[in-house]
Short mmCIF file of C-alpha atoms and ligand atoms in Angstrom, two decimals:
data_model
loop_
_atom_site.label_atom_id
_atom_site.label_comp_id
_atom_site.label_asym_id
_atom_site.label_seq_id
_atom_site.Cartn_x
_atom_site.Cartn_y
_atom_site.Cartn_z
CA UNK A 82 79.11 41.34 22.67
CA UNK A 83 80.80 41.13 19.31
CA UNK A 84 79.26 39.51 16.26
CA UNK A 85 80.73 38.48 12.97
CA UNK A 86 78.57 38.94 9.92
CA UNK A 87 79.71 38.89 6.32
CA UNK A 88 83.10 40.63 6.23
CA UNK A 89 82.31 42.75 9.29
CA UNK A 90 82.84 42.31 13.03
CA UNK A 91 80.74 44.63 15.13
CA UNK A 92 80.16 45.32 18.81
CA UNK A 93 76.45 45.39 19.54
CA UNK A 94 76.43 46.12 23.28
CA UNK A 95 73.68 48.58 24.18
CA UNK A 96 72.53 48.99 20.57
CA UNK A 97 69.93 47.26 18.50
CA UNK A 98 71.09 44.21 16.60
CA UNK A 99 68.78 41.50 15.27
CA UNK A 100 70.52 38.28 14.21
CA UNK A 101 67.31 37.18 12.45
CA UNK A 102 67.91 39.95 9.89
CA UNK A 103 71.21 38.49 8.81
CA UNK A 104 69.69 36.79 5.76
CA UNK A 105 68.20 40.14 4.77
CA UNK A 106 71.54 41.92 5.14
CA UNK A 107 73.34 39.13 3.23
CA UNK A 108 70.89 39.52 0.37
CA UNK A 109 71.07 43.32 0.60
CA UNK A 110 74.82 43.19 0.01
CA UNK A 111 74.29 41.40 -3.29
CA UNK A 112 71.60 43.95 -4.19
CA UNK A 113 73.88 46.87 -3.29
CA UNK A 114 76.72 45.35 -5.31
CA UNK A 115 74.36 45.25 -8.30
CA UNK A 116 73.39 48.94 -7.93
CA UNK A 117 75.62 51.37 -9.83
CA UNK A 118 75.73 53.87 -6.98
CA UNK A 119 78.60 55.06 -4.82
CA UNK A 120 77.04 56.72 -1.81
CA UNK A 121 74.87 54.86 0.72
CA UNK A 122 73.01 56.59 3.55
CA UNK A 123 72.28 54.23 6.44
CA UNK A 124 69.60 56.51 7.90
CA UNK A 125 68.81 54.34 10.94
CA UNK A 126 72.14 52.69 11.59
CA UNK A 127 72.01 51.23 15.15
CA UNK A 128 75.37 49.34 15.29
CA UNK A 129 76.18 50.45 11.74
CA UNK A 130 76.29 46.86 10.53
CA UNK A 131 74.48 47.52 7.25
CA UNK A 132 76.58 50.51 6.23
CA UNK A 133 79.84 48.83 7.29
CA UNK A 134 78.99 45.74 5.27
CA UNK A 135 77.92 47.97 2.34
CA UNK A 136 81.39 49.53 2.44
CA UNK A 137 83.29 46.26 2.86
CA UNK A 138 81.24 44.02 0.58
CA UNK A 139 79.70 46.32 -2.02
CA UNK A 140 82.33 49.08 -2.22
CA UNK A 141 79.98 51.85 -1.06
CA UNK A 142 80.90 55.12 0.57
CA UNK A 143 78.62 54.90 3.58
CA UNK A 144 77.19 57.75 5.66
CA UNK A 145 75.72 56.73 9.02
CA UNK A 146 73.02 58.24 11.17
CA UNK A 147 71.21 57.40 14.39
CA UNK A 148 69.22 59.53 16.81
CA UNK A 149 70.59 57.59 19.76
CA UNK A 150 74.00 58.91 20.99
CA UNK A 151 74.88 55.40 22.24
CA UNK A 152 74.43 54.07 18.73
CA UNK A 153 76.62 56.85 17.35
CA UNK A 154 79.41 55.85 19.75
CA UNK A 155 79.01 52.21 18.74
CA UNK A 156 79.11 53.08 15.03
CA UNK A 157 82.30 55.13 15.47
CA UNK A 158 83.96 52.28 17.34
CA UNK A 159 82.78 49.70 14.81
CA UNK A 160 84.08 51.81 11.92
CA UNK A 161 87.51 51.94 13.58
CA UNK A 162 87.50 48.20 14.31
CA UNK A 163 86.68 47.39 10.70
CA UNK A 164 89.05 49.91 9.18
CA UNK A 165 86.17 51.62 7.41
CA UNK A 166 85.89 55.38 7.05
CA UNK A 167 82.59 57.22 6.96
CA UNK A 168 80.72 60.24 8.21
CA UNK A 169 78.58 59.61 11.30
CA UNK A 170 75.61 61.87 12.04
CA UNK A 171 73.64 62.02 15.28
CA UNK A 172 70.30 63.35 14.12
CA UNK A 173 66.68 62.71 13.41
CA UNK A 174 66.76 60.87 10.08
CA UNK A 175 63.75 62.80 8.74
CA UNK A 176 65.42 66.14 9.50
CA UNK A 177 68.77 65.05 8.05
CA UNK A 178 67.12 63.92 4.82
CA UNK A 179 65.25 67.24 4.54
CA UNK A 180 68.53 69.11 4.62
CA UNK A 181 70.62 67.01 2.33
CA UNK A 182 70.30 64.81 -0.73
CA UNK A 183 71.73 61.29 -0.86
CA UNK A 184 72.29 59.02 -3.81
CA UNK A 185 70.93 55.91 -2.06
CA UNK A 186 68.95 55.92 1.19
CA UNK A 187 68.16 52.93 3.39
CA UNK A 188 65.25 53.11 5.84
CA UNK A 189 65.46 50.17 8.25
CA UNK A 190 63.34 51.22 11.23
CA UNK A 191 61.72 49.67 14.26
CA UNK A 192 58.27 48.74 12.94
CA UNK A 193 56.89 51.14 10.38
CA UNK A 194 58.96 53.11 7.88
CA UNK A 195 55.98 55.44 7.26
CA UNK A 196 57.26 58.44 9.29
CA UNK A 197 60.49 58.56 7.23
CA UNK A 198 59.20 57.99 3.73
CA UNK A 199 58.23 61.55 2.82
CA UNK A 200 61.68 62.98 3.59
CA UNK A 201 63.42 59.93 2.12
CA UNK A 202 61.54 60.46 -1.15
CA UNK A 203 62.45 64.15 -1.04
CA UNK A 204 66.14 63.41 -0.52
CA UNK A 205 66.95 60.19 -2.41
CA UNK A 206 68.35 60.70 -5.89
CA UNK A 207 68.79 57.23 -7.37
CA UNK A 208 67.88 54.42 -5.00
CA UNK A 209 65.69 53.89 -1.96
CA UNK A 210 65.61 50.78 0.23
CA UNK A 211 62.84 50.23 2.76
CA UNK A 212 62.12 47.64 5.46
CA UNK A 213 58.79 47.25 7.25
CA UNK A 214 58.20 44.98 10.22
CA UNK A 215 54.69 46.23 10.97
CA UNK A 216 53.25 43.60 8.68
CA UNK A 217 49.90 43.51 10.52
CA UNK A 218 49.21 47.11 9.49
CA UNK A 219 50.14 46.35 5.89
CA UNK A 220 48.55 42.98 5.30
CA UNK A 221 45.03 43.72 6.54
CA UNK A 222 45.31 42.21 10.03
CA UNK A 223 45.19 45.68 11.58
CA UNK A 224 43.00 47.60 9.15
CA UNK A 225 42.96 50.89 11.08
CA UNK A 226 46.74 50.94 11.47
CA UNK A 227 47.03 50.42 7.71
CA UNK A 228 44.73 53.36 7.08
CA UNK A 229 46.54 55.63 9.52
CA UNK A 230 50.10 54.83 8.49
CA UNK A 231 49.77 53.98 4.82
CA UNK A 232 46.50 55.64 3.77
CA UNK A 233 45.25 52.38 2.31
CA UNK A 234 42.51 49.94 3.20
CA UNK A 235 42.97 46.19 3.54
CA UNK A 236 41.24 43.23 5.07
CA UNK A 237 43.06 39.98 5.74
CA UNK A 238 42.87 37.77 2.68
CA UNK A 239 44.09 34.24 1.97
CA UNK A 240 47.23 35.80 0.46
CA UNK A 241 47.83 38.58 2.97
CA UNK A 242 51.56 38.93 2.29
CA UNK A 243 50.89 39.70 -1.36
CA UNK A 244 48.60 42.50 -0.22
CA UNK A 245 51.01 43.70 2.48
CA UNK A 246 54.01 43.98 0.19
CA UNK A 247 51.94 45.79 -2.43
CA UNK A 248 50.50 48.18 0.13
CA UNK A 249 54.02 49.12 1.24
CA UNK A 250 55.25 49.60 -2.33
CA UNK A 251 52.12 51.56 -3.26
CA UNK A 252 52.59 53.91 -0.32
CA UNK A 253 56.26 54.65 -1.06
CA UNK A 254 55.58 55.14 -4.78
CA UNK A 255 52.75 57.60 -4.03
CA UNK A 256 54.81 59.55 -1.50
CA UNK A 257 57.45 60.19 -4.18
CA UNK A 258 55.22 61.49 -6.96
CA UNK A 259 54.77 64.92 -5.34
CA UNK A 260 58.53 65.37 -5.82
CA UNK A 261 58.18 64.39 -9.50
CA UNK A 262 59.91 61.09 -8.84
CA UNK A 263 58.87 57.74 -10.27
CA UNK A 264 59.87 54.75 -8.14
CA UNK A 265 60.01 51.16 -9.39
CA UNK A 266 60.79 48.08 -7.30
CA UNK A 267 64.07 46.51 -8.43
CA UNK A 268 63.53 43.62 -6.07
CA UNK A 269 61.21 43.02 -3.13
CA UNK A 270 60.44 40.17 -0.80
CA UNK A 271 58.50 38.88 2.15
CA UNK A 272 60.28 36.83 4.74
CA UNK A 273 59.61 35.90 8.35
CA UNK A 274 58.40 39.06 10.12
CA UNK A 275 59.36 41.69 7.57
CA UNK A 276 58.94 43.12 4.07
CA UNK A 277 61.88 44.55 2.14
CA UNK A 278 61.85 46.62 -1.06
CA UNK A 279 64.68 48.20 -3.06
CA UNK A 280 63.51 50.92 -5.44
CA UNK A 281 65.07 52.61 -8.43
CA UNK A 282 64.25 56.32 -8.70
CA UNK A 283 63.63 58.24 -11.91
CA UNK A 284 63.19 61.99 -11.67
CA UNK A 285 60.56 62.70 -14.31
CA UNK A 286 57.33 64.68 -14.37
CA UNK A 287 55.80 62.40 -16.99
CA UNK A 288 56.88 59.14 -15.40
CA UNK A 289 55.78 60.17 -11.92
CA UNK A 290 52.24 60.55 -13.31
CA UNK A 291 52.40 57.25 -15.15
CA UNK A 292 53.13 55.21 -12.01
CA UNK A 293 49.41 55.56 -11.28
CA UNK A 294 48.75 53.25 -14.22
CA UNK A 295 50.18 50.56 -11.93
CA UNK A 296 48.28 51.66 -8.85
CA UNK A 297 44.78 50.62 -7.93
CA UNK A 298 42.65 48.19 -6.02
CA UNK A 299 42.09 44.52 -5.54
CA UNK A 300 38.40 43.68 -5.30
CA UNK A 301 38.28 40.76 -2.89
CA UNK A 302 35.32 38.56 -2.01
CA UNK A 303 35.74 36.90 1.38
CA UNK A 304 32.95 34.43 0.58
CA UNK A 305 34.62 32.76 -2.40
CA UNK A 306 38.13 34.37 -2.35
CA UNK A 307 37.69 35.84 -5.84
CA UNK A 308 40.05 38.71 -6.64
CA UNK A 309 39.72 41.28 -9.38
CA UNK A 310 42.19 43.96 -10.36
CA UNK A 311 40.80 47.50 -10.61
CA UNK A 312 42.66 50.59 -11.74
CA UNK A 313 42.39 53.95 -9.95
CA UNK A 314 38.81 55.20 -10.23
CA UNK A 315 37.34 51.87 -11.30
CA UNK A 316 34.55 50.18 -9.35
CA UNK A 317 33.27 46.66 -8.85
CA UNK A 318 29.79 45.17 -8.89
CA UNK A 319 28.84 42.36 -6.56
CA UNK A 320 30.87 39.19 -6.83
CA UNK A 321 29.47 36.45 -9.07
CA UNK A 322 28.89 34.32 -5.96
CA UNK A 323 26.59 36.98 -4.53
CA UNK A 324 29.17 38.08 -1.94
CA UNK A 325 30.26 41.69 -1.51
CA UNK A 326 33.65 42.85 -2.72
CA UNK A 327 36.01 44.65 -0.33
CA UNK A 328 38.17 47.13 -2.19
CA UNK A 329 41.73 46.71 -0.96
CA UNK A 330 43.95 49.64 -1.77
CA UNK A 331 45.25 51.78 -3.17
CA UNK A 332 48.08 49.29 -3.63
CA UNK A 333 50.83 48.73 -6.18
CA UNK A 334 49.59 46.45 -8.97
CA UNK A 335 52.78 46.45 -11.03
CA UNK A 336 55.91 44.32 -10.99
CA UNK A 337 57.46 43.37 -7.65
CA UNK A 338 60.90 43.15 -9.25
CA UNK A 339 62.88 44.03 -12.34
CA UNK A 340 63.85 40.77 -13.93
CA UNK A 341 67.25 41.83 -15.33
CA UNK A 342 68.30 43.33 -12.05
CA UNK A 343 67.17 40.34 -10.00
CA UNK A 344 68.95 37.96 -12.36
CA UNK A 345 72.17 39.88 -11.84
CA UNK A 346 71.70 39.64 -8.08
CA UNK A 347 71.03 35.90 -8.38
CA UNK A 348 74.23 35.36 -10.38
CA UNK A 349 76.18 36.53 -7.34
CA UNK A 350 74.26 34.34 -4.89
CA UNK A 351 74.87 30.88 -3.52
CA UNK A 352 73.07 28.36 -1.32
CA UNK A 353 69.97 29.58 0.50
CA UNK A 354 70.19 33.06 -0.98
CA UNK A 355 70.32 31.64 -4.49
CA UNK A 356 67.35 29.34 -3.81
CA UNK A 357 65.35 32.27 -2.43
CA UNK A 358 66.18 34.46 -5.43
CA UNK A 359 65.18 31.71 -7.80
CA UNK A 360 61.79 31.56 -6.12
CA UNK A 361 61.45 35.32 -6.61
CA UNK A 362 62.48 35.00 -10.25
CA UNK A 363 60.01 32.19 -10.88
CA UNK A 364 57.14 34.35 -9.69
CA UNK A 365 54.90 36.07 -12.24
CA UNK A 366 53.91 39.71 -11.79
CA UNK A 367 50.13 39.29 -11.47
CA UNK A 368 48.79 40.67 -8.18
CA UNK A 369 46.08 38.01 -8.08
CA UNK A 370 47.26 35.17 -5.87
CA UNK A 371 45.32 32.41 -4.19
CA UNK A 372 45.96 30.09 -1.31
CA UNK A 373 45.05 26.58 -2.46
CA UNK A 374 44.34 25.33 1.09
CA UNK A 375 41.99 28.27 1.65
CA UNK A 376 40.14 27.58 -1.60
CA UNK A 377 40.04 23.87 -0.82
CA UNK A 378 38.70 24.52 2.65
CA UNK A 379 35.92 26.83 1.51
CA UNK A 380 34.81 24.32 -1.09
CA UNK A 381 35.58 21.13 0.86
CA UNK A 382 37.96 19.92 -1.78
CA UNK A 383 41.22 18.14 -1.33
CA UNK A 384 44.44 19.83 -2.11
CA UNK A 385 46.31 19.17 -5.34
CA UNK A 386 50.06 19.81 -5.34
CA UNK A 387 50.85 23.44 -6.13
CA UNK A 388 53.11 22.55 -9.06
CA UNK A 389 50.37 20.50 -10.69
CA UNK A 390 47.96 23.43 -10.56
CA UNK A 391 50.59 25.81 -11.92
CA UNK A 392 51.47 23.37 -14.73
CA UNK A 393 47.85 22.90 -15.75
CA UNK A 394 47.13 26.64 -15.77
CA UNK A 395 50.12 27.18 -18.04
CA UNK A 396 48.97 24.40 -20.37
CA UNK A 397 45.67 26.24 -20.66
CA UNK A 398 47.55 29.38 -21.73
CA UNK A 399 47.33 31.35 -18.48
CA UNK A 400 50.15 32.96 -16.63
CA UNK A 401 50.81 31.05 -13.45
CA UNK A 402 53.53 30.49 -10.88
CA UNK A 403 54.19 29.63 -7.29
CA UNK A 404 54.93 32.48 -4.88
CA UNK A 405 58.12 33.07 -2.89
CA UNK A 406 56.22 33.62 0.35
CA UNK A 407 53.87 30.64 0.56
CA UNK A 408 54.34 27.05 -0.57
CA UNK A 409 50.64 26.40 -1.12
CA UNK A 410 49.83 29.60 -3.01
CA UNK A 411 49.58 30.22 -6.73
CA UNK A 412 49.67 33.44 -8.68
CA UNK A 413 47.71 33.53 -11.88
CA UNK A 414 45.79 35.76 -14.23
CA UNK A 415 43.18 32.99 -14.52
CA UNK A 416 39.91 33.48 -12.71
CA UNK A 417 39.21 31.83 -9.39
CA UNK A 418 36.54 29.64 -11.02
CA UNK A 419 39.13 28.06 -13.26
CA UNK A 420 41.39 27.37 -10.31
CA UNK A 421 38.53 25.73 -8.55
CA UNK A 422 37.66 23.68 -11.61
CA UNK A 423 41.27 22.55 -11.74
CA UNK A 424 41.21 21.52 -8.12
CA UNK A 425 38.11 19.47 -8.83
CA UNK A 426 39.73 17.83 -11.82
CA UNK A 427 42.81 16.96 -9.86
CA UNK A 428 41.19 15.77 -6.71
CA UNK A 429 40.90 12.14 -7.81
CA UNK A 430 44.40 12.14 -9.20
CA UNK A 431 46.24 12.86 -5.99
CA UNK A 432 48.69 10.07 -5.60
CA UNK A 433 47.48 7.67 -2.95
CA UNK A 434 48.47 4.05 -2.89
CA UNK A 435 46.49 1.63 -0.84
CA UNK A 436 48.64 -1.04 0.75
CA UNK A 437 46.84 -3.65 2.79
CA UNK A 438 43.99 -1.24 2.98
CA UNK A 439 41.78 -1.81 5.94
CA UNK A 440 38.16 -2.11 5.07
CA UNK A 441 36.25 1.01 5.79
CA UNK A 442 32.53 0.97 5.66
CA UNK A 443 30.49 4.06 5.88
CA UNK A 444 26.79 4.16 6.18
CA UNK A 445 24.54 7.02 5.42
CA UNK A 446 21.84 6.79 8.05
CA UNK A 447 18.22 7.77 7.55
CA UNK A 448 18.97 10.88 9.59
CA UNK A 449 21.47 11.93 6.91
CA UNK A 450 24.53 11.35 9.09
CA UNK A 451 27.42 9.28 7.82
CA UNK A 452 28.57 6.62 10.22
CA UNK A 453 31.52 4.34 10.00
CA UNK A 454 31.52 0.75 11.10
CA UNK A 455 34.26 -1.75 11.71
CA UNK A 456 37.70 -1.65 13.24
CA UNK A 457 39.81 0.62 11.12
CA UNK A 458 42.74 1.63 13.17
CA UNK A 459 44.17 1.58 16.67
CA UNK A 460 45.11 5.18 16.16
CA UNK A 461 42.66 7.95 16.83
CA UNK A 462 42.57 8.81 13.16
CA UNK A 463 40.41 7.47 10.44
CA UNK A 464 41.14 8.12 6.84
CA UNK A 465 37.99 8.55 4.85
CA UNK A 466 38.68 7.89 1.23
CA UNK A 467 35.97 10.13 0.00
CA UNK A 468 35.52 13.40 -1.65
CA UNK A 469 32.72 15.31 -0.07
CA UNK A 470 31.14 18.03 -2.09
CA UNK A 471 29.96 19.56 1.12
CA UNK A 472 31.00 17.75 4.23
CA UNK A 473 29.13 19.96 6.61
CA UNK A 474 25.80 19.31 4.96
CA UNK A 475 26.30 15.55 4.69
CA UNK A 476 25.80 15.49 0.98
CA UNK A 477 26.51 12.19 -0.67
CA UNK A 478 30.18 12.13 -1.48
CA UNK A 479 31.36 11.97 -5.02
CA UNK A 480 32.83 8.56 -5.40
CA UNK A 481 36.42 8.06 -6.27
CA UNK A 482 37.94 5.06 -8.02
CA UNK A 483 39.06 3.73 -4.67
CA UNK A 484 35.59 3.67 -3.26
CA UNK A 485 33.02 1.10 -4.24
CA UNK A 486 29.40 1.61 -3.42
CA UNK A 487 26.82 -0.92 -2.38
CA UNK A 488 23.27 0.13 -1.98
CA UNK A 489 21.01 -1.99 0.16
CA UNK A 490 17.27 -2.13 -0.32
CA UNK A 491 16.83 -0.40 3.02
CA UNK A 492 18.50 2.67 1.56
CA UNK A 493 21.75 2.35 3.53
CA UNK A 494 24.76 3.21 1.41
CA UNK A 495 27.88 1.18 2.05
CA UNK A 496 31.15 2.58 0.86
CA UNK A 497 34.08 0.25 0.63
CA UNK A 498 37.70 1.01 -0.18
CA UNK A 499 39.15 -0.73 -3.17
CA UNK A 500 42.76 -1.72 -2.89
CA UNK A 501 45.36 -0.36 -5.30
CA UNK A 502 43.34 2.49 -6.76
CA UNK A 503 44.27 6.15 -6.61
CA UNK A 504 42.21 8.14 -4.19
CA UNK A 505 42.10 11.14 -1.95
CA UNK A 506 41.12 11.27 1.62
CA UNK A 507 39.87 13.50 4.32
CA UNK A 508 41.24 12.85 7.76
CA UNK A 509 38.79 13.05 10.58
CA UNK A 510 39.56 12.43 14.19
CA UNK A 511 37.66 9.54 15.54
CA UNK A 512 38.08 6.46 17.68
CA UNK A 513 36.34 3.69 15.85
CA UNK A 514 34.24 1.38 17.89
CA UNK A 515 33.62 -2.15 16.65
CA UNK A 516 30.14 -2.57 18.04
CA UNK A 517 28.58 0.80 17.71
CA UNK A 518 28.15 3.10 14.84
CA UNK A 519 30.13 6.18 15.57
CA UNK A 520 29.01 9.43 14.03
CA UNK A 521 31.66 10.87 11.77
CA UNK A 522 32.53 14.23 13.23
CA UNK A 523 31.70 17.13 11.02
CA UNK A 524 34.93 18.91 11.69
CA UNK A 525 37.50 18.22 9.02
CA UNK A 526 40.88 18.19 10.65
CA UNK A 527 43.02 17.99 7.60
CA UNK A 528 43.12 17.31 3.95
CA UNK A 529 45.47 14.76 2.57
CA UNK A 530 47.77 15.28 -0.34
CA UNK A 531 49.58 12.00 -0.42
CA UNK A 532 49.20 9.11 1.94
CA UNK A 533 49.98 5.45 2.08
CA UNK A 534 47.22 3.59 3.76
CA UNK A 535 48.20 0.82 6.08
CA UNK A 536 51.63 2.12 6.96
CA UNK A 537 52.90 5.03 8.99
CA UNK A 538 53.04 7.98 6.69
CA UNK A 539 53.81 11.62 6.49
CA UNK A 540 50.81 13.70 5.82
CA UNK A 541 51.75 16.24 3.23
CA UNK A 542 49.95 19.51 2.65
CA UNK A 543 48.25 19.13 5.95
CA UNK A 544 46.38 21.95 7.47
CA UNK A 545 43.60 22.27 9.94
CA UNK A 546 43.13 22.70 13.62
CA UNK A 547 46.73 21.84 14.39
CA UNK A 548 48.36 24.08 11.83
CA UNK A 549 50.24 22.92 8.81
CA UNK A 550 52.60 20.00 8.49
CA UNK A 551 52.74 16.90 10.67
CA UNK A 552 52.33 13.18 10.45
CA UNK A 553 49.40 10.89 10.84
CA UNK A 554 49.28 7.14 11.25
CA UNK A 555 46.61 4.99 9.78
C1 LIG B 214 65.82 48.68 13.62
S1 LIG B 214 67.12 49.66 14.16
C2 LIG B 214 68.21 49.68 12.80
C3 LIG B 214 68.89 48.39 12.57
C4 LIG B 214 70.07 48.41 11.64
N1 LIG B 214 69.78 49.08 10.39
C5 LIG B 214 70.58 46.99 11.42
O1 LIG B 214 70.57 46.50 10.28
O2 LIG B 214 70.97 46.35 12.41
C6 LIG B 214 66.46 51.26 14.17
C7 LIG B 214 67.41 52.35 14.67
O3 LIG B 214 66.79 53.60 14.36
C8 LIG B 214 67.12 54.53 15.38
N2 LIG B 214 66.11 55.61 15.31
C9 LIG B 214 64.84 55.60 15.76
N3 LIG B 214 64.22 56.75 15.42
C10 LIG B 214 65.12 57.49 14.73
C11 LIG B 214 65.08 58.76 14.11
N4 LIG B 214 63.97 59.50 14.12
N5 LIG B 214 66.18 59.20 13.48
C12 LIG B 214 67.32 58.46 13.47
N6 LIG B 214 67.42 57.26 14.06
C13 LIG B 214 66.33 56.77 14.67
C14 LIG B 214 67.12 53.72 16.65
O4 LIG B 214 67.92 54.34 17.62
C15 LIG B 214 67.68 52.36 16.15
O5 LIG B 214 69.05 52.30 16.39
ZN1 LIG B 215 32.50 35.72 -4.27
#
């Protein structure tokens, strides 16, 4: 089978070729064209696609290597087909890199790059590029694998890709310091199933010690999602919420990109690549990121739009941005408590318009259970226009402008929707029965960002049992 990619056409029969990595290779070519290097060592070449494209699209003098003789044959044929010259080696990449220095090395392995990083750091003179597809080991999903391969501890957090990318960078940076080399990410990203980092290398005794100023730990509380940055050797007390901190690390706490470099890459990009690079450029460097849905879920709050939270944090003088890897996450140097306070402030302001709103009555029974009454919808969804401070414990909801309250002498609270007022809602799954009071299920299925009551609508920012996204009809 022959594939066309960028300016190359390569045969991929019997060798590894992943079409899903095309976006990565497209972006790599812009990165390579921005690097002022000549030589490029494609240490794990497979079909040779990366090195051939590096030669054709970024003017590099590529050297190829693969341990598999079949791959070597394929590379030689593909070089001929594309009219590209280049040395082809059939060796173990780690051994080759021990014997010879290269200006720029690319490690694009199956799974983990860990076995190649020591020799790559020994050999690479100016640039090092690394891919990792073993994201579970890096992001805290597979804690023991992370310890074994990367010598760092992680648990899965609400922003696991932030942790994963930083664990990878931290590992590579540490591996290089024994060779008196200081590595800095020029650009790095998370996408689909992989992490990718391009490093600049500086050979310097002083600088290779100073990289540890950007290395350290993230103290993470799984109870309240708080995160605190700790340098090497620093410790953390208990979290303010009473929960215990897990110390994630050592990880890289510094910049995930060099702005000037990334801007130059972006200038060359178009379409999807450009949009992706702009997301990377918009991101601040703070390692403390939060998933708004995760915070909202823990605290039974509704979800304000990410941009609104970012905008408000900036107005308050904090650094804040979206992230390139998650649409509902924010990065900020503000404390978690402030984020939470913001979510509370913005809960009632989520844009909901009530059109022909059906009357919803809720009653708080003597047993403390909320029950709804009245025909609300034919659909098996009921939109409760309430903000519960703690849904699970049936606390009285904080009332929103859209909800009027009537208290009867018998202590039953009636909550009635008011038409035309902004409100937020929590969607619960329920078939409403006209005659009987139906207990409102405790399980929250989703949290609404924006919804038009009374007409079919798209449920934005939806998450819950059925994953994210989707539509609901009320
Ligand atoms: C993920 S593929 C490389 C994909 C390629 N860079 C691309 O963009 O399509 C990994 C390659 O590494 C080769 N490989 C595995 N272990 C190796 C080793 N120790 N030394 C050299 N090559 C190795 C495999 O034969 C395989 O072709
Ligand atoms: Zn806590």
